Structure formats: structure tokens, C-alpha cells
Coordinates of C-alpha atoms and ligand atoms in Angstrom, one line a residue:
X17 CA -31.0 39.5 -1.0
X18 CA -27.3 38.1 -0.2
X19 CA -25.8 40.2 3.1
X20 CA -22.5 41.8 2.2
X21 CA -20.3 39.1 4.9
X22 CA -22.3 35.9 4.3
X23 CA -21.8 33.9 7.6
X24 CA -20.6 30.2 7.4
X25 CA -21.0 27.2 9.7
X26 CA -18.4 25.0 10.0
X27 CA -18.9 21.6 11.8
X28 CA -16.5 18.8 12.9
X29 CA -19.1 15.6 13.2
X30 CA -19.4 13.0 16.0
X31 CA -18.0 10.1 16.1
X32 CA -19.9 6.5 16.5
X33 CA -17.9 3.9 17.3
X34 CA -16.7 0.8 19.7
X35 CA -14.2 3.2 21.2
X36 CA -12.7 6.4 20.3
X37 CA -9.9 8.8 22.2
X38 CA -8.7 11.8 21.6
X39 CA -5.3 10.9 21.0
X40 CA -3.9 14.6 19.5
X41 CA -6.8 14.5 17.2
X42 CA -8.2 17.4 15.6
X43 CA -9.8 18.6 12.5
X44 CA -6.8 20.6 10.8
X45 CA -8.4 20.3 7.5
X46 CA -11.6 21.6 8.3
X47 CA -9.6 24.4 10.5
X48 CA -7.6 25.5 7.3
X49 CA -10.7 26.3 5.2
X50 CA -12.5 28.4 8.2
X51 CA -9.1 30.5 8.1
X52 CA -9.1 30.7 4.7
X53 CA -12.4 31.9 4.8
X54 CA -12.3 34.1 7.4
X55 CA -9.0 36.1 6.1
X56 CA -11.2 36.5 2.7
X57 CA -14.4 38.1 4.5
X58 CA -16.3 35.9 5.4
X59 CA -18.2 34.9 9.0
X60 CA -17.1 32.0 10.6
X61 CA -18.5 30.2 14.0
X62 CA -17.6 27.1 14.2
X63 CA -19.3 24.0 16.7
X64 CA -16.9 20.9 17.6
X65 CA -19.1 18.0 18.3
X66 CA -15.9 16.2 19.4
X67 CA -15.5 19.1 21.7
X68 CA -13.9 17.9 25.3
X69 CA -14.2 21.4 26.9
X70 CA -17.8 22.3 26.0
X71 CA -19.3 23.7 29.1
X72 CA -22.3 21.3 29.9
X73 CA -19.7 18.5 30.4
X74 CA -16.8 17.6 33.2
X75 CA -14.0 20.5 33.3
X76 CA -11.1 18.9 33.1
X77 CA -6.9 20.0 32.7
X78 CA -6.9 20.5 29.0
X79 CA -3.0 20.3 29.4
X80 CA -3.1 17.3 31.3
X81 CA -1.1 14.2 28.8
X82 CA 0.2 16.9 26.9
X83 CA -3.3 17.5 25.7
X84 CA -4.9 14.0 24.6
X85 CA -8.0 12.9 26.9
X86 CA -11.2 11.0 26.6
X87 CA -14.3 12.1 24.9
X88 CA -17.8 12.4 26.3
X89 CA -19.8 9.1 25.5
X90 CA -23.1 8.3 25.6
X91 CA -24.7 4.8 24.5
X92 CA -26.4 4.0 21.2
X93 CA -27.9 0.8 19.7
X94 CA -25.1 -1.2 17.2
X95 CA -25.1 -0.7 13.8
X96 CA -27.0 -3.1 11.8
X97 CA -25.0 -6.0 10.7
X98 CA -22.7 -5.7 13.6
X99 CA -25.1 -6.1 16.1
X100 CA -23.2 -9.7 17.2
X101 CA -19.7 -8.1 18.5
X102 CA -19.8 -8.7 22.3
X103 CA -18.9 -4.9 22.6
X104 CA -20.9 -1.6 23.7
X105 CA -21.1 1.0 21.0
X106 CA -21.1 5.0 21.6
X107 CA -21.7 8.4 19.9
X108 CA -18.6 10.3 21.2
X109 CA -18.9 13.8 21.9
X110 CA -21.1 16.6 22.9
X111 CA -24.6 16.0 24.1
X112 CA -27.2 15.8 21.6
X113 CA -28.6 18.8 23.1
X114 CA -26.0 20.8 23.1
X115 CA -25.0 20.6 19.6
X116 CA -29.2 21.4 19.2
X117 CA -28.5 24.6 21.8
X118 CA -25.3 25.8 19.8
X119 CA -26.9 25.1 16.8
X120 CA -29.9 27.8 18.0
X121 CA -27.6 30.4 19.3
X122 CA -25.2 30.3 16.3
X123 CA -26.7 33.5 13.7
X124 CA -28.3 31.8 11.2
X125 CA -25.3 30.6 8.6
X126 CA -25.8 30.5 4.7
X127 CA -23.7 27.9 4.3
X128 CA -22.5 24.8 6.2
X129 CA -19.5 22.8 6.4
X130 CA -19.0 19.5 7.5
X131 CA -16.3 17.5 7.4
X132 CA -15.8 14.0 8.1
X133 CA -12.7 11.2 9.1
X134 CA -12.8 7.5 9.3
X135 CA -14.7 6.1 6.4
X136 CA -16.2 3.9 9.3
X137 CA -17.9 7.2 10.9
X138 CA -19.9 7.5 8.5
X139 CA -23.0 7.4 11.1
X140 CA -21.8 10.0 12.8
X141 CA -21.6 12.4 10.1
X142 CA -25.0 11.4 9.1
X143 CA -26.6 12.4 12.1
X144 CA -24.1 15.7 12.7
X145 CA -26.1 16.4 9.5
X146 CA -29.6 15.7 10.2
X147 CA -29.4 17.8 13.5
X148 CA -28.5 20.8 11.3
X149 CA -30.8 19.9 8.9
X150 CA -33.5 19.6 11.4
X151 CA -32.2 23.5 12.6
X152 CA -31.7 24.8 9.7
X153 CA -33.7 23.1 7.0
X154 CA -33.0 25.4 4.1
X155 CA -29.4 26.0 4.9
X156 CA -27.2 24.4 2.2
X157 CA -24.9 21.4 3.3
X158 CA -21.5 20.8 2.1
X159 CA -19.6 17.7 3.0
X160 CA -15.4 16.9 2.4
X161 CA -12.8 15.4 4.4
X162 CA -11.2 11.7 4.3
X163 CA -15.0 9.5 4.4
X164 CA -16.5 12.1 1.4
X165 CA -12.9 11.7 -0.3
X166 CA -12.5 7.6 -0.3
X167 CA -16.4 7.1 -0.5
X168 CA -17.6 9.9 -2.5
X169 CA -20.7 7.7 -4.2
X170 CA -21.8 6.3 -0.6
X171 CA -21.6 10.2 0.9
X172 CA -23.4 11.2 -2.0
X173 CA -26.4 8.9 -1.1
X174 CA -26.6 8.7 2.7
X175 CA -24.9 11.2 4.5
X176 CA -27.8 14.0 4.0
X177 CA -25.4 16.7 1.9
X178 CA -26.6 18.8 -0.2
X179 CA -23.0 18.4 -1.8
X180 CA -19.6 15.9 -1.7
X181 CA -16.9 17.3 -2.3
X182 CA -13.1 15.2 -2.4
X183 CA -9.8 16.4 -2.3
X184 CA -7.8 19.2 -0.4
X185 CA -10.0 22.2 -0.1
X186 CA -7.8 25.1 -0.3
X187 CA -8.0 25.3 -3.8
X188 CA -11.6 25.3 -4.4
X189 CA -12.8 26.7 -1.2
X190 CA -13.3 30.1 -2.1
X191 CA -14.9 29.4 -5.3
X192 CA -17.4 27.1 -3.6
X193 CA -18.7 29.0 -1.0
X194 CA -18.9 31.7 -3.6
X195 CA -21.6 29.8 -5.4
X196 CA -23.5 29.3 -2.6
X197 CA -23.5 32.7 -1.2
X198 CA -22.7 35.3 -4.2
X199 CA -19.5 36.5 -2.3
X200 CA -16.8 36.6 -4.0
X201 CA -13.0 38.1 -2.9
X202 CA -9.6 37.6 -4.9
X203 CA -7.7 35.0 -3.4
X204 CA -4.7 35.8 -1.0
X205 CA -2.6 32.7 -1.1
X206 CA -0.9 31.0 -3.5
X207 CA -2.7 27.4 -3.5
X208 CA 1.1 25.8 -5.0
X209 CA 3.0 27.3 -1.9
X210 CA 1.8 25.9 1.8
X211 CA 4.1 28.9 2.9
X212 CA 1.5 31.3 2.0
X213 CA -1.8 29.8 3.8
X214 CA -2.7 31.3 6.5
X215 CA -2.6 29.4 9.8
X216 CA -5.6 26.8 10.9
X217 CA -8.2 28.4 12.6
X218 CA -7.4 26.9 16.0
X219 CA -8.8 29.5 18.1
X220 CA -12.2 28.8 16.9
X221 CA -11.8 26.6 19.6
X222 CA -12.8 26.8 23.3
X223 CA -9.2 25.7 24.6
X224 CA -6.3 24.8 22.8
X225 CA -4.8 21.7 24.3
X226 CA -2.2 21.4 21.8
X227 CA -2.0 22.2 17.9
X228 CA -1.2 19.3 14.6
X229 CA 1.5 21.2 12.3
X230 CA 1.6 20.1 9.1
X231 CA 5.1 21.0 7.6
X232 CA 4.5 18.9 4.0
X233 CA 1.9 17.5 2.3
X234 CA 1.7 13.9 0.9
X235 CA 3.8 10.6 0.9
X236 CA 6.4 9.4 -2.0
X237 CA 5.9 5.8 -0.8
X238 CA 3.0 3.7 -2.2
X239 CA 2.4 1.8 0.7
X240 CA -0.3 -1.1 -0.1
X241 CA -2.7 -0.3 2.8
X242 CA -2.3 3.2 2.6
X243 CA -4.4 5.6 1.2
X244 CA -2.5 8.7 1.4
X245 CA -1.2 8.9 -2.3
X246 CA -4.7 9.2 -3.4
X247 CA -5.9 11.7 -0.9
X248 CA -3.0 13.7 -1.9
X249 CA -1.1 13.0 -5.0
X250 CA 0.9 16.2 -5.1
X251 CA 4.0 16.3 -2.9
X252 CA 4.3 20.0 -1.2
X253 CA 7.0 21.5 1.6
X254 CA 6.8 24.4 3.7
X255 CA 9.6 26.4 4.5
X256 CA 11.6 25.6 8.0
X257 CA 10.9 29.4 8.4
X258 CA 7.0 29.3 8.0
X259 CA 6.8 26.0 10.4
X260 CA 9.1 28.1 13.1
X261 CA 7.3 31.2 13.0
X262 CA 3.7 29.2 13.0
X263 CA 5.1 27.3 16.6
X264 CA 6.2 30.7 17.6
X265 CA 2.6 32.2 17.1
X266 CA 0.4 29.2 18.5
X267 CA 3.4 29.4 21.8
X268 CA 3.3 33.1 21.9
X269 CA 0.1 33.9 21.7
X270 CA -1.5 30.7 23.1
X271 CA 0.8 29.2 25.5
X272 CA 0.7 26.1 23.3
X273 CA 3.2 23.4 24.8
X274 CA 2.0 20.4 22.6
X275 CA 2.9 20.5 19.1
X276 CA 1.8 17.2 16.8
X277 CA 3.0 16.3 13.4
X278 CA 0.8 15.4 10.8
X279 CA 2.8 14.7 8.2
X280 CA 2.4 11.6 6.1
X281 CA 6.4 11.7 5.4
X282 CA 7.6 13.7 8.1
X283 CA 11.6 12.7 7.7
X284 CA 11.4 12.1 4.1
X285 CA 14.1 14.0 2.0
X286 CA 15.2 15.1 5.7
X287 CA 18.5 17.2 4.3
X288 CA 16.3 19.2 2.6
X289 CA 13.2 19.5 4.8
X290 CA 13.3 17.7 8.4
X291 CA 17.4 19.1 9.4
X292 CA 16.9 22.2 8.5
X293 CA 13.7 22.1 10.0
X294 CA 14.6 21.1 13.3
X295 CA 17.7 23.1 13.4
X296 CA 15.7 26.2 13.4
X297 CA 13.1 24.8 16.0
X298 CA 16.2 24.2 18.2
X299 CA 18.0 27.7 17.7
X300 CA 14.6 29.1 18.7
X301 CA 14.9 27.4 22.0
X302 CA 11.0 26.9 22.7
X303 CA 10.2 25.2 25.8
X304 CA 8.0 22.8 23.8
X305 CA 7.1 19.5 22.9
X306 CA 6.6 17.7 20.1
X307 CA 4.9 14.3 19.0
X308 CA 4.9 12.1 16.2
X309 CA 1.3 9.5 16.7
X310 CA 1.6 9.4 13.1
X311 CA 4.7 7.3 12.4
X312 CA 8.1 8.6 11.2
X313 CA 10.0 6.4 8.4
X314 CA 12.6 4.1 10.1
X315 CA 14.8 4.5 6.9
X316 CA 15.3 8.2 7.6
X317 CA 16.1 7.7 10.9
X318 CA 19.9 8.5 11.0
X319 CA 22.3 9.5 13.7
X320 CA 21.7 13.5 13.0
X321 CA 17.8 12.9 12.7
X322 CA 17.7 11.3 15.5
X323 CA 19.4 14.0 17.5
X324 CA 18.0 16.8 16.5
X325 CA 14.6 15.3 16.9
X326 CA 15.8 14.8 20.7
X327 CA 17.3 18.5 20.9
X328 CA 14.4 19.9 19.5
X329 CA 12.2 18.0 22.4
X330 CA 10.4 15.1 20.5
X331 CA 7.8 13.4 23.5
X332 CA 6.1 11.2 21.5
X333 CA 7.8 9.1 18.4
X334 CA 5.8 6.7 17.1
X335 CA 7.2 4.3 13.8
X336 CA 5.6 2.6 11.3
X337 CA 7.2 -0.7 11.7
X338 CA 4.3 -2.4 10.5
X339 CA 5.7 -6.1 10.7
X340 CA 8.8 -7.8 11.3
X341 CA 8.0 -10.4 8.4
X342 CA 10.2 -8.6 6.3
X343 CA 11.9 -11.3 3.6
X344 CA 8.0 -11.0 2.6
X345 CA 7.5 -7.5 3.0
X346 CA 6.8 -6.0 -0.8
X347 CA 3.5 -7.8 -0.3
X348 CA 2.8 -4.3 2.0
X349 CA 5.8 -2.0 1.8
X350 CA 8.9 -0.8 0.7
X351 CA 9.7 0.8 3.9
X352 CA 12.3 -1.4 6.3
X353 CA 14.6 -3.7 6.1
X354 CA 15.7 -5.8 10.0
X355 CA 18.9 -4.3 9.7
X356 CA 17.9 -0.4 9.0
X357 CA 15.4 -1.0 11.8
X358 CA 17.8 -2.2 14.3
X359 CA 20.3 0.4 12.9
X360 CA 17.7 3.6 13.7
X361 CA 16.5 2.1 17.0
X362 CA 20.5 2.5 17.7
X363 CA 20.9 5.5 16.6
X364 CA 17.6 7.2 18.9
X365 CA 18.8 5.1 22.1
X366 CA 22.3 7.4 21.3
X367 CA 20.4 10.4 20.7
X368 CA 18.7 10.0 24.3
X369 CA 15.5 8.5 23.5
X370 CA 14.3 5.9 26.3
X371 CA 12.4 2.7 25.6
X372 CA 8.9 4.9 26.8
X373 CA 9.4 7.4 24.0
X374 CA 9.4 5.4 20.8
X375 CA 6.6 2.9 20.1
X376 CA 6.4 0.9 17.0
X377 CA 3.4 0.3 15.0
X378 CA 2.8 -3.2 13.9
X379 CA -0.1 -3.7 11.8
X380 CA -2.6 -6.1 12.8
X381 CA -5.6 -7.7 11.1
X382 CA -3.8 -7.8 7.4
X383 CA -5.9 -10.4 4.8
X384 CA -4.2 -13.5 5.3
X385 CA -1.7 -12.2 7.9
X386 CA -1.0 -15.5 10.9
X387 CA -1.1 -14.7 14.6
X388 CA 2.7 -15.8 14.5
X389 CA 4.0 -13.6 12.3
X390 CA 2.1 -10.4 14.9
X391 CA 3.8 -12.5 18.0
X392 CA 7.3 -12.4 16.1
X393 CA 6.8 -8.8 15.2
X394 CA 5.9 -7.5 18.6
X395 CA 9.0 -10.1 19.9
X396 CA 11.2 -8.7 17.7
X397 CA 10.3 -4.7 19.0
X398 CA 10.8 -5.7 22.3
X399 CA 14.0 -7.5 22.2
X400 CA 15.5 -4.2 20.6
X401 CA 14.5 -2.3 23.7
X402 CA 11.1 -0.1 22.4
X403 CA 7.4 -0.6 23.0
X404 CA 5.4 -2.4 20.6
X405 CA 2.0 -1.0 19.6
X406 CA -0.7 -2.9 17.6
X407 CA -2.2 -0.6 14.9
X408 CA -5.5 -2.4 13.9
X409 CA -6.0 -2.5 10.1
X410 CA -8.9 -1.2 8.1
X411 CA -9.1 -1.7 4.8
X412 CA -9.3 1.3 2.6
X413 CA -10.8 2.1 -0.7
X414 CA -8.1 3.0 -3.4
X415 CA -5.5 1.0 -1.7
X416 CA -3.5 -1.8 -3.3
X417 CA -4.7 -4.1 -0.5
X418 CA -8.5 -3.5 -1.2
X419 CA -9.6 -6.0 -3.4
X420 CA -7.6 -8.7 -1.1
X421 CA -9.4 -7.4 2.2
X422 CA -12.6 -7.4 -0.2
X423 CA -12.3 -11.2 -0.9
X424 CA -10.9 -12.5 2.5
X425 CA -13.6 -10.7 4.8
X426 CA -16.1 -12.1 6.5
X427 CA -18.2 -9.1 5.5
X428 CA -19.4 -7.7 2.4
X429 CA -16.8 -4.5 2.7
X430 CA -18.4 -3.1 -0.3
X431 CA -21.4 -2.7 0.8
X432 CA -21.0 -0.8 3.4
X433 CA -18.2 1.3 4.8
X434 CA -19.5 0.3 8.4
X435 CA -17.8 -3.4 8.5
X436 CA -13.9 -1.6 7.8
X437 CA -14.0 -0.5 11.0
X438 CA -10.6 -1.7 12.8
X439 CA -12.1 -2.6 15.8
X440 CA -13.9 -5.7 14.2
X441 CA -10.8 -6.9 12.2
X442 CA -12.7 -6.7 9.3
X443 CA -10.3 -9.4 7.0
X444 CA -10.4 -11.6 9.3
X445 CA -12.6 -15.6 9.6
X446 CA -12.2 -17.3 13.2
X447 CA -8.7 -17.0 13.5
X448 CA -8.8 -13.3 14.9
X449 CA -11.3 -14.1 18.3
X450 CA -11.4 -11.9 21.3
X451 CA -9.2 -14.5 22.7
X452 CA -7.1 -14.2 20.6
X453 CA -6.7 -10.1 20.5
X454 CA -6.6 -10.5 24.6
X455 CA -3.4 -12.7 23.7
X456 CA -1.9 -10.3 21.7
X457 CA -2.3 -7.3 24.0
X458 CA -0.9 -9.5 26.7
X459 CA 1.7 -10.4 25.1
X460 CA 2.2 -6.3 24.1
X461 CA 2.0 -5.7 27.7
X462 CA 4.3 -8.4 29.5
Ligands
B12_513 C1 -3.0 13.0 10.9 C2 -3.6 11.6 10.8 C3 -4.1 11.0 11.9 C4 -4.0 11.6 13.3 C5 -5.3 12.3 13.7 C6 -6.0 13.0 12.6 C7 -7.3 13.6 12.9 N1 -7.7 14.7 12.3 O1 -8.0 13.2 13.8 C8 -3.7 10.4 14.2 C9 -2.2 10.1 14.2 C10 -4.2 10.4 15.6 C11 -4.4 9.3 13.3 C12 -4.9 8.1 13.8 C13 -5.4 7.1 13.0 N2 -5.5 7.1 11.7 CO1 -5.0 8.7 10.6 N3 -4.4 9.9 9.3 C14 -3.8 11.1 9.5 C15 -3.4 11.6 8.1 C16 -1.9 11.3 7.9 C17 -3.6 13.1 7.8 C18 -5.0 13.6 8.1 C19 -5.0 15.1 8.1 O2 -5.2 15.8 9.0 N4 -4.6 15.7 6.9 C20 -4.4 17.1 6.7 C21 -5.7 17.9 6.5 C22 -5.3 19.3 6.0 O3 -6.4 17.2 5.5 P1 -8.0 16.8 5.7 O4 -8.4 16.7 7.1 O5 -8.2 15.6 4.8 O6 -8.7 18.0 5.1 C23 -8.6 18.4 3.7 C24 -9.6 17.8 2.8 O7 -10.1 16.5 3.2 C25 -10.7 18.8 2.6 N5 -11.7 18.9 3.6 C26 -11.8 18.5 4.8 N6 -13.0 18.8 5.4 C27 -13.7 19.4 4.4 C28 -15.0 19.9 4.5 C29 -15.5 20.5 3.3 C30 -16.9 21.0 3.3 C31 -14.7 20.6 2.1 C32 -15.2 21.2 0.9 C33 -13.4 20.1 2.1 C34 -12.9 19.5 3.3 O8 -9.9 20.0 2.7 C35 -9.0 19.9 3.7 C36 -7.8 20.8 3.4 O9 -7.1 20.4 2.2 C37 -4.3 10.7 7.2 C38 -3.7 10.5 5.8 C39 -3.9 11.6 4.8 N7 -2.9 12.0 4.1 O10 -5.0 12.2 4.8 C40 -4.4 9.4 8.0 C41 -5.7 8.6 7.8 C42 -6.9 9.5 7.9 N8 -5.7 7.8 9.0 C43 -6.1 6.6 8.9 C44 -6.1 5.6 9.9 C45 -6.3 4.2 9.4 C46 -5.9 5.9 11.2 C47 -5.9 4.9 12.4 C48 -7.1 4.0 12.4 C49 -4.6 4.1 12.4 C50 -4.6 2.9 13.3 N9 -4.7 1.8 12.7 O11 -4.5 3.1 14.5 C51 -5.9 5.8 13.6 C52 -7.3 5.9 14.3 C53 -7.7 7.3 14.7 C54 -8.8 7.2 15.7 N10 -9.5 6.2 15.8 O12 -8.9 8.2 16.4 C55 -6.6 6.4 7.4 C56 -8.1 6.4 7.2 C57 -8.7 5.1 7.1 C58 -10.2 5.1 6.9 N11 -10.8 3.9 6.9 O13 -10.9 6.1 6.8 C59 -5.8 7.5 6.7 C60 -6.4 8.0 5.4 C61 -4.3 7.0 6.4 C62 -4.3 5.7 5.6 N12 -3.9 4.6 6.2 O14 -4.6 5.7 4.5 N13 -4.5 9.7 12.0

């Protein structure tokens, strides 16, 4: 017989990979189900395999670089077929047995919740599961997030679950865990109105270094090598109001100082959503501040964007530049043209934004992109006064560019989501050596 408050499990997996950082990076997703199922009656405990405070492990300043810092890493053999790049490889996060040790002490859940990122950790998400599995081998397993979304059929078949699910969760969430536990409570938000969700359930977490804000939800752009219009093809804003009062509570309550965008089109349709936005953020006068890792649109950089992202205490503003090629650029983007880039480099530079604060993304690793064209880009950033940054492309199911980086890699990309990872520059044949990445970052760097 079903308790009255069935308890649920949720889990953010490890991650396996050639490197990995915590650069503001957190499970919001994942966060925003527990909440939602917590406000609607349900248990919750939650275990962070990607946790960087767990007490078995060095105690370090959470709020030390406004909240990023490395994971714990410990050694593992290469995945197969990549067994030749001259590279160690590592699970990041907790220690095996203390995710075993949490695992024990957690009251037994009736349900479990994993959710999953890169579609290149998939190994990590594999063995988050079979630890629970091997703890609780009659507990049901439910897997969602960005790797079960782009490559539902391959989660299906390897990653252990018991079910794959795609898509935002919100909507679904309480019906699901419904079927699995015979609870059932009407629903207190309006799925169509972000305004009404309640809050991520960041303090299921042992320390909060910093908290991701998302103010709107997907991206009118179609960018080729982008998969964000198919994780989320409806367009949805939140109310300057409910964003305020959200930073008030985390900075209230918490003593949050680090607040990170997630937003896919942060400045987009800025009179209606970023200004008025910001203005309230700045008439609330928080001693806060904010960062951008996920790039901003140039285009909507204007002269008032730019200040008030200044006023309001922007740290971190990151672009998405993505190349300076740009008499060929349709075969990516819409996004830039030289002169708006130049323009809205002008424009923060007036605001108050020094060359340290605003990094542009240049894409790196494209099928059939030349070395030239990355050593003109990151030229180009530097001679208008900002910091260049080499984002390392992975090819993405459901993108544009995914049949292209199918046919020009060296790897069989559809085989396996393990040979997109970035780190390998999957599209690439000899002319992207080690050497030649060392050359780039050099040249970043002079
Ligand atoms: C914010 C963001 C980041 C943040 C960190 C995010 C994080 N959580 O760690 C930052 C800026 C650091 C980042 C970095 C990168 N990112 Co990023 N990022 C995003 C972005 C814009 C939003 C993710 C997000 O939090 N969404 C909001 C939450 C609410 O959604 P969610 O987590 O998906 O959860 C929902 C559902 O998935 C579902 N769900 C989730 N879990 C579960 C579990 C269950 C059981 C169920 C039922 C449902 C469910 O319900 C949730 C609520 O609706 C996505 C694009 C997108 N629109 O998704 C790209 C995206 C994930 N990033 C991507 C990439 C490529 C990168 C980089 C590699 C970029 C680069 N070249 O440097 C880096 C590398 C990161 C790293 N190595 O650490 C790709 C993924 C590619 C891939 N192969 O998988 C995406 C899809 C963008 C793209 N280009 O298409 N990123």
C-alpha cells in the first residue's frame, strides 16, 4: 500500500569527461520539478553528484570567483573508441562512495529522478543510474533533461531508465509522478505563465554559491548549430516583477551575491522584457552581481542596454560572436553584422564595461571551418578592445548543421553520442591537431 506523501529522489548525475568546471553550472531544470513537487506534497531529498561542498571532500569558499570552482576528479579508463586522444579522462564529482553512503541514508524513495546535460555525458548518467539501481533495485527510474531530450532512442537503450522522458517537465511532472506513486494533487501553477512557478529548489542544496535565473524561455533565432528551438519551441516571459522579487528572495534569505542568466535570448525584444527588467533590478538597489556565460545577442546591444546592464551590476558578459567571417555568415547565423558588432562593443565601452568584462564567443571546430578564418575572428575581437574566447563546437542532433558534421567527421557521430564531445573537435580530419588548438589558445592569450 502507497504512503499518503510518497517520497521522491531526485538526482543530478556525474559527469565523465576530458575536463569539466563548474563554470555557474547547475541543474535549474531538475531544481524546478523538485519545487514543483514539493509545493504539491510530495517528499523530496535530493543528492548532487556534481556537488563541490559534499563533506568528504576539500572545504573550500563557496563564494570565492563569484561562485564557479573546480569539481572533484577522480581517474577512469577512456571511453572506447576514443581511447587514442593523448588526454586523461575523469568522472567529475562526488566519490563513488559517497553517492553509495547518501544513497543508504536517503529514506527509501518510490520514485527517482535523474536528469542529465551534455549529450556527450551520457556515461555519466549511466553509471549515476546503475549505483541507484544497485541501492534501490526495485525503485522506478525516470530520466529527462538535454541528453534524454536530443537522444531520446539512445537513452532509451543504454542509460538504465526505467523511462525517457523529453521536453520541459513542468507540464507533465505531476501527472508522471502520479503514475508512479498513486498521489495525485490539483496543480497550482499555470504551466502557460512562468510567473506562476514556484522558485527552483535551490536550497536542496548544501551551499548556495550563486543561483541561474531564468527570466524567458526559448530563442526566436534558428541558429544552425543550435539546438535550442527544438528543446523549447514555445517562446515564454516572466514578468520584470516575478524576476525582482525571485533575486530579492534568493538575496534575502540566502545572502545570494551571484546571480546567472540562463536565458537562451536574454536581450531579445529588450523594450518589452530586458529594460524594464533591469530598471526594476536597479531601483531595487541590490548589492549584487550578475553574469551572462551564456551569450547575450550583439544586435540588441544598444546604448540603453548597455547601461542599464552596467547599473544594474553585470560581472560577467559573455557574446555570441561566433565568427568574424561574416559576408558568409547565413551558412550559421543570422545574428551580426561587423558593423553592429563594432557598434555594441561601443556602446558597453560607454556604458563602463572594461575589456575584462566582455568576452566574445567564437565558435571553433565548425565542418569545414579553416584555422584562418578562427585566427581572423579572434584578431578581429581583439583589435576592438574585448577578450576573445573559443567556444568548442559539438555537433547536435536536430540542428541544421547535423548532417554536415555527420558527413565531415572523422567519427561515426551517429553511432554514438560519445565522439560529439567538443573536446575532440569531432568535425574535424588532420587540420585541427593539438598543435594546432595550442596555436589558437596562444594566439587567444597574447
Ligand atoms: C544555461 C546553459 C548553459 C550554462 C550551464 C547550464 C547547466 N545546467 O549546467 C552554461 C552557460 C555554463 C553552459 C555551457 C555550455 N553549454 Co549550454 N546551455 C544552456 C541552455 C541555454 C539552457 C539549459 C537550461 O538550464 N535550461 C533551463 C532548464 C529549466 O531546462 P532543462 O535543464 O533542460 O530542464 C527541463 C527539461 O529538460 C526537463 N527535465 C530536466 N531534467 C529532467 C528530469 C526528469 C526526470 C524529467 C521528467 C524532466 C527533466 O524539465 C526541465 C524543466 O522544464 C541550453 C539550451 C537550452 N535551451 O536548453 C544550452 C545547451 C545545453 N548547452 C550546450 C552547449 C554546447 C554548451 C557548451 C559546450 C558551449 C561551449 N561550446 O562552450 C558549454 C559547456 C558546458 C560545460 N562543459 O560545462 C548545448 C548542448 C549540446 C550537447 N551536445 O548536449 C545546448 C543544448 C545549447 C545548444 N548549443 O544547442 N550552458
Amino acid at each position: 500500500m502507497k504512503r499518503d506523501t510518497p517520497n521522491i529522489l531526485l538526482v543530478n548525475p556525474w559527469i565523465h569527461d576530458f575536463a569539466a568546471y563548474d563554470f555557474w553550472a547547475k541543474p535549474l531544470g531538475l531544481l524546478a520539478l523538485a519545487s514543483i513537487l514539493g509545493n504539491h506534497g510530495y517528499n523530496v531529498t535530493y543528492i548532487d553528484c556534481l556537488d563541490r561542498f559534499h563533506p568528504g571532500g576539500p572545504q573550500t569558499n563557496p563564494y570565492a570567483r563569484d561562485g564557479r570552482g573546480p569539481y572533484l576528479k577522480t581517474r577512469i579508463p577512456k571511453p572506447r573508441g576514443l581511447e587514442d586522444v593523448p588526454r586523461n579522462f575523469s568522472r567529475y564529482g562526488i566519490r563513488k562512495k559517497w553517492f553509495r553512503e547518501d544513497l543508504r541514508s536517503t529514506s527509501r524513495p518510490d520514485l527517482v529522478l535523474v536528469t542529465s546535460l551534455m549529450t556527450y555525458w551520457y556515461p555519466g548518467v549511466q553509471e549515476t543510474i546503475s549505483v541507484i539501481r544497485e541501492i534501490f533495485p526495485d525503485v522506478p527510474i525516470v530520466l529527462g533533461g538535454i541528453y534524454a531530450s536530443l537522444c531520446h532512442d539512445h537513452a532509451a537503450n543504454h542509460s538504465g531508465a526505467d523511462r525517457v522522458e523529453t521536453g520541459p517537465g513542468e507540464e507533465n511532472i505531476l501527472e508522471l509522478a502520479g503514475d508512479f506513486t498513486g498521489f495525485s494533487m490539483p496543480t497550482k501553477f499555470d504551466p502557460d505563465d512562468l510567473g506562476t512557478y514556484p522558485y527552483p529548489a535551490f536550497e536542496l542544496q548544501r551551499k548556495i554559491a550563486y543561483v541561474p535565473l531564468l527570466t524567458s524561455r526559448g530563442c526566436p533565432f534558428a541558429c544552425k548549430y543550435c539546438a535550442s528551438y527544438f528543446l523549447n519551441p514555445k517562446r515564454m516571459v516572466r514578468s520584470p516583477e516575478s524576476v525582482v522579487e525571485e533575486i530579492r528572495y534568493w538575496h534575502e534569505k540566502y545572502s545570494v551575491k551571484d546571480f546567472v542568466f540562463y536565458d537562451d535570448a536574454l536581450l531579445v525584444d529588450a523594450e518589452n522584457h530586458a529594460v524594464p527588467m533591469l530598471k526594476e533590478i536597479i531601483s531595487a538597489k541590490f548589492k549584487v552581481r550578475f553574469h551572462t556565460p551564456n551569450a547575450v545577442h550583439i544586435r540588441e546591444i544598444s546604448r540603453q542596454t548597455a547601461r542599464l546592464m552596467f547599473q544594474a551590476g553585470f560581472k560577467t558578459l559573455r557574446l555570441g560572436l561566433e565568427t568574424v567571417a561574416f559576408e558568409n555568415r547565413e551558412a550559421i547565423d543570422q545574428k551580426v553584422t561587423a558593423a553592429e558588432f563594432k557598434r555594441a562593443v561601443a556602446c558597453l565601452k560607454d556604458a563602463g564595461f572594461n575589456k575584462n568584462l566582455i568576452g566574445a564567443y567564437l565558435l571553433t571546430g565548425l565542418p569545414g571551418q579553416k584555422i584562418k578564418s578562427i585566427e581572423d575572428s579572434i584578431k578581429t575581437v581583439k583589435q576592438n578592445g574585448i577578450t576573445p574566447i573559443l567556444a568548442h563546437y559539438t555537433p547536435i542532433p536536430h540542428t541544421v548543421l547535423w548532417k554536415r558534421s555527420v558527413a565531415s567527421s572523422r567519427y561515426n557521430l551517429e553511432s554514438d553520442p560519445i565522439f560529439t564531445n567538443n573536446a575532440i573537435f569531432p568535425c574535424h580530419h588532420e587540420t585541427f591537431s593539438w598543435k594546432t588548438i595550442s596555436y589558437l589558445k596562444n594566439l587567444v592569450k597574447k
